[in-house]
Coordinates of C-alpha atoms in Angstrom, one line a residue:
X1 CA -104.9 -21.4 -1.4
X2 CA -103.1 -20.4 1.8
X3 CA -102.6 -23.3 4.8
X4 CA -104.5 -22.4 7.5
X5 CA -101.2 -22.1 9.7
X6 CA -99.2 -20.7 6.9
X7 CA -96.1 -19.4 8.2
X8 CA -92.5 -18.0 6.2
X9 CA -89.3 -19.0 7.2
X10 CA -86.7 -16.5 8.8
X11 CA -83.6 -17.1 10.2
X12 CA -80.4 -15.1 10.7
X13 CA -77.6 -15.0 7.9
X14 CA -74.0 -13.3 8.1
X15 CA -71.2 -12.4 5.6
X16 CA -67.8 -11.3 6.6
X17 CA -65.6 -9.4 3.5
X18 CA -62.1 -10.1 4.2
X19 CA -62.0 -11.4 8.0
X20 CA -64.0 -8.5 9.3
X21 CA -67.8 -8.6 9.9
X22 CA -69.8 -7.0 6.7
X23 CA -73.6 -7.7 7.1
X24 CA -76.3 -10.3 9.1
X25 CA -79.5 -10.7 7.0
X26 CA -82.9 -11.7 8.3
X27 CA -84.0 -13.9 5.5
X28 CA -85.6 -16.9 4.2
X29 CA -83.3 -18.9 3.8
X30 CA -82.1 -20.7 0.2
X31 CA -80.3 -19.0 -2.5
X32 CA -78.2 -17.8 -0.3
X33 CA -74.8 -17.8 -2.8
X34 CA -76.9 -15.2 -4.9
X35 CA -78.0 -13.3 -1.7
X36 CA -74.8 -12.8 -0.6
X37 CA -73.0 -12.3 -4.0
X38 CA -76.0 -9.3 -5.3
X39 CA -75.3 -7.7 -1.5
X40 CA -71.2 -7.7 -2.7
X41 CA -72.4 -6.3 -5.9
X42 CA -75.1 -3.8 -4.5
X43 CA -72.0 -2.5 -1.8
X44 CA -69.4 -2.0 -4.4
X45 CA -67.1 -5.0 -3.4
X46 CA -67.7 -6.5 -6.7
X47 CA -68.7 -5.6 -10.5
X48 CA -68.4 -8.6 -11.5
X49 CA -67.6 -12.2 -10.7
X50 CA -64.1 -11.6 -11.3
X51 CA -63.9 -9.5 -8.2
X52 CA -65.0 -11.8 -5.7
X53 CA -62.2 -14.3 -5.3
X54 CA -63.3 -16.5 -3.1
X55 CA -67.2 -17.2 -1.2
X56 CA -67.1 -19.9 1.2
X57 CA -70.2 -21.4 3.3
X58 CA -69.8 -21.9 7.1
X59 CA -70.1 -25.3 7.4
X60 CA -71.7 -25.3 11.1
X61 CA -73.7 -21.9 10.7
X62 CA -75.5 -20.1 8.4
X63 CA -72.8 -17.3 7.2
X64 CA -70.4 -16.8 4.4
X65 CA -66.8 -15.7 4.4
X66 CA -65.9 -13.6 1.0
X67 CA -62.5 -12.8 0.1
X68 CA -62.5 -10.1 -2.7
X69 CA -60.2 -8.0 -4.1
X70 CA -58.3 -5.2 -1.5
X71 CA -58.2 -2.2 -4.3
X72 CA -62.6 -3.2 -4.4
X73 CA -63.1 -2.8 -0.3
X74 CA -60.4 0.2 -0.1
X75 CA -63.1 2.2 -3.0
X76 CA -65.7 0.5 -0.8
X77 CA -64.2 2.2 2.9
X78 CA -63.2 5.6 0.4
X79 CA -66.9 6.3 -0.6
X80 CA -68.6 9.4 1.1
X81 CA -71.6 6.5 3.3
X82 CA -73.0 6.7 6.2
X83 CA -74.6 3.5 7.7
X84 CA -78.0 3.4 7.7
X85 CA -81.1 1.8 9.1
X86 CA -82.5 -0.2 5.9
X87 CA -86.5 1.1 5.6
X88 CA -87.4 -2.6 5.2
X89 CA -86.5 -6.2 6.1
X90 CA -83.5 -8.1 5.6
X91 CA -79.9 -6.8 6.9
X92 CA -80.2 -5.0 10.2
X93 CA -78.1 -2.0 8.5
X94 CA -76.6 -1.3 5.3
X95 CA -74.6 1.4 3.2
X96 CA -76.8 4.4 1.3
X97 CA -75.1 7.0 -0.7
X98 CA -76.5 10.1 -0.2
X99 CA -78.3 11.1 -3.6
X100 CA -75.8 13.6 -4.8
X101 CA -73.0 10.5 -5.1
X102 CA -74.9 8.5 -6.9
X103 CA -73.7 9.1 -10.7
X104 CA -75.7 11.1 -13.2
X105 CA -75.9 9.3 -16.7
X106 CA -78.3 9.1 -19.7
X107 CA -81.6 7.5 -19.9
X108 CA -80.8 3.6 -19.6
X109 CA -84.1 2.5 -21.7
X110 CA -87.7 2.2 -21.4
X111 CA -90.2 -0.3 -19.7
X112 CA -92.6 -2.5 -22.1
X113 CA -96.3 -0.8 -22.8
X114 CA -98.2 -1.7 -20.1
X115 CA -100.0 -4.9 -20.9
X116 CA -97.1 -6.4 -21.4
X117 CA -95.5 -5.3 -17.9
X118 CA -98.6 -6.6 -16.8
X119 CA -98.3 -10.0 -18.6
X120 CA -94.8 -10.1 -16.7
X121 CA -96.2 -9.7 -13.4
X122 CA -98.4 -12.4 -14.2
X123 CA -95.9 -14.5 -14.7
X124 CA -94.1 -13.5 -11.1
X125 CA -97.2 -13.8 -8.9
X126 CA -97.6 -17.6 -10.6
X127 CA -93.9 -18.1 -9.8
X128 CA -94.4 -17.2 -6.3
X129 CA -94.5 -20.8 -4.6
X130 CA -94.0 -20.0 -0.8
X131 CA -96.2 -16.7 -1.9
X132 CA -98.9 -18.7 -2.8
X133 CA -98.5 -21.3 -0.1
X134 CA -98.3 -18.3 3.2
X135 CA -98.9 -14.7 0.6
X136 CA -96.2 -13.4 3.2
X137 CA -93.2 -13.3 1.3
X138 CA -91.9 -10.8 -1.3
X139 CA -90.8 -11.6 -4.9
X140 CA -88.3 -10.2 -7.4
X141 CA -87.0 -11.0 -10.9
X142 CA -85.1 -9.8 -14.2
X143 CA -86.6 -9.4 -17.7
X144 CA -85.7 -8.8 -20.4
X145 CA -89.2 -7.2 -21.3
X146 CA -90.2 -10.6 -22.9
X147 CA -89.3 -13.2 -20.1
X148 CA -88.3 -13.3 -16.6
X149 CA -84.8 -13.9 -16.4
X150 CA -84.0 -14.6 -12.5
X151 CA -86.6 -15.2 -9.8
X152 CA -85.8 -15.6 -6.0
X153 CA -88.2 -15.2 -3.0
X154 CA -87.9 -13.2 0.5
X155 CA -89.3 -12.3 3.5
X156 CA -87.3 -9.2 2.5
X157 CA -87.6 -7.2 -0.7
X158 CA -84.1 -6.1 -0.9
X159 CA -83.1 -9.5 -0.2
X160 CA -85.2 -10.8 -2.9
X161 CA -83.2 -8.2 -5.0
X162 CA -79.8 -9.0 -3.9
X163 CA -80.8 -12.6 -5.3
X164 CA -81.6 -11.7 -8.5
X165 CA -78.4 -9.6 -8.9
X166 CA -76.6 -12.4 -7.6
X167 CA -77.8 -14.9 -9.7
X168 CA -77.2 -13.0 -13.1
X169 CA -73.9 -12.0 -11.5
X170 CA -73.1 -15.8 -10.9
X171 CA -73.9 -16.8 -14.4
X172 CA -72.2 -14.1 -15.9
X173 CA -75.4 -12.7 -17.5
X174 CA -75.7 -8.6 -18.6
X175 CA -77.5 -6.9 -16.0
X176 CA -77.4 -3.4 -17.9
X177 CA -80.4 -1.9 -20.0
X178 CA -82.7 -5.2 -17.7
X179 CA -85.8 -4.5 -16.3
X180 CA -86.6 -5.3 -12.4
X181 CA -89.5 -6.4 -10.8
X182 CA -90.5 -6.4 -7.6
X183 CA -93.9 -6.9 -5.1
X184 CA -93.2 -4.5 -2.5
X185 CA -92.4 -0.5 -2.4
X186 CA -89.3 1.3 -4.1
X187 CA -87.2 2.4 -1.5
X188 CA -84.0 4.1 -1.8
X189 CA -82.2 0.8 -1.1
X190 CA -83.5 -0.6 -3.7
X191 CA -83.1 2.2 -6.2
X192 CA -79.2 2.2 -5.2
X193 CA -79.0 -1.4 -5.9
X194 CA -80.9 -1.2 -9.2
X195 CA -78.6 1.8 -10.3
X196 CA -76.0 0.4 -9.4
X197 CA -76.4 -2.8 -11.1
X198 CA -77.6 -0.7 -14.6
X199 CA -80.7 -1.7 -15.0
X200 CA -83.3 0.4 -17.2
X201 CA -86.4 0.2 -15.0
X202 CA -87.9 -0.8 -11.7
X203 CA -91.3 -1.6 -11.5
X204 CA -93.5 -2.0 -8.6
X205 CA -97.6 -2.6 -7.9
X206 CA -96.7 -0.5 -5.2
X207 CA -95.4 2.7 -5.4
X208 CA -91.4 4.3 -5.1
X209 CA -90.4 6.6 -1.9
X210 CA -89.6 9.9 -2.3
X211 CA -85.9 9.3 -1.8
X212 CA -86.1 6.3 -4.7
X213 CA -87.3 8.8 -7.0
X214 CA -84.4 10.9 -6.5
X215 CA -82.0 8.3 -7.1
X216 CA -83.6 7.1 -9.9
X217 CA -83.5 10.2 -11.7
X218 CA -79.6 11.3 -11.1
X219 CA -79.0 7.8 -12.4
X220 CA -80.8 7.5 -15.6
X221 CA -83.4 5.1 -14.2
X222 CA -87.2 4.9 -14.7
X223 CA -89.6 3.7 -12.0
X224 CA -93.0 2.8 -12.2
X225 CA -95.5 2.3 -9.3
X226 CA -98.8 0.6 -9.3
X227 CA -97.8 -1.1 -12.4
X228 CA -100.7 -4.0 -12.7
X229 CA -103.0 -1.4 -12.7
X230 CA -104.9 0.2 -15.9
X231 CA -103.1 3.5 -15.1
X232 CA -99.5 2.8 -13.5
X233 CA -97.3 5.4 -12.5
X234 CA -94.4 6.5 -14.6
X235 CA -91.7 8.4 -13.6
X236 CA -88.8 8.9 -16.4
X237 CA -85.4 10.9 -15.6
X238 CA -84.9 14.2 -16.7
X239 CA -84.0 14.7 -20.2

């Protein structure tokens, strides 16, 4: 049951790569290690944990400085990007490749039949703690089409994406050929960060963007909206 003066934490977070200013999220704040190593990852600082040499918490403020490796920000500053106002909450602005740089490959896998996609939903809305306490927040988490892997909650999406990444980045876990899951709508954030990462599938209750779907299918990806429903939505790659 919601409180009656249910209300979801937001406060500002920043990251600086290398001694120059990267990123300030509006988030809620905890796991903020895994926010700010998935971002890394979803950027193309890092690929893996390897990359990031060092992630160090302000201790006076709520920021991070991250030292990674100079070859990984000099193919970061060599990428054809244009900054971007993000579609949904979390950092004021962020790098999107343009569709057309994103890289073409196979089909990654498939998502599980639909009950059990449903069954794993299930599982995320229970999960949701500060969902269930204010039902203003957004959730996201891995599977691997039996459990859910990694879990974190946002008053952003992508955030709650960039946790997720984070955490099986942190732990050293496979993210390719994993499912994701996620409350709100597929944008083409998201997508970028999903392809990036390798994963087989997005899945939404919602539905993707246009732009999502376009990303998606250049990078091998399958997303499917309304996917609680008896019908849900799925759009595969090309063949």
């Amino acid at each position: 049951m919601l409180a009656d003066s249910a209300v979801v934490e937001e406060w500002p977070v920043w990251l600086e790569v290398n001694g120059e200013p990267a990123v300030t999220w509006m988030c809620t704040p905890g796991q903020l290690e895994e926010l700010a190593t998935g971002w890394l990852h979803g950027e193309g600082y890092i690929e893996t944990l390897d990359d990031l040499v060092k992630l160090r918490p302000c201790a006076t403020d709520l920021g991070f400085w991250a030292e990674v490796k100079p070859e990984r920000v000099a193919l970061v500053q060599g990428d054809d990007r244009r900054r971007v106002l993000a579609s949904g909450c979390g950092a004021v602005s962020t790098f999107l490749a343009d569709p057309p740089a994103v890289r073409h490959t196979a089909a990654r896998g498939e998502p599980p039949p639909p009950e059990t996609l449903r069954a794993l939903f299930k599982q995320l809305f229970a999960r949701g703690a500060r969902y269930n306490e204010t039902g203003g927040i957004h959730a996201a988490a891995l599977t691997d089409n039996a459990t859910l892997e990694f879990h974190a909650e946002d008053i952003g999406r992508h955030n709650a994406v960039d946790k997720v990444i984070g955490a099986a980045v942190i732990a050293r876990q496979p993210l390719a050929g994993r499912g994701l899951l996620v409350t709100g709508r597929i944008s083409a954030e998201l997508a970028y960060k999903a392809a990036r990462a390798g994963l087989a599938y997005v899945a939404t209750p919602s539905v993707p963007s246009t732009l999502a779907l376009t990303i998606a299918q250049r990078s091998g990806m399958v997303l499917v909206g309304r996917a609680v429903s008896g019908t849900p939505h799925i759009h595969r790659p090309d063949a």
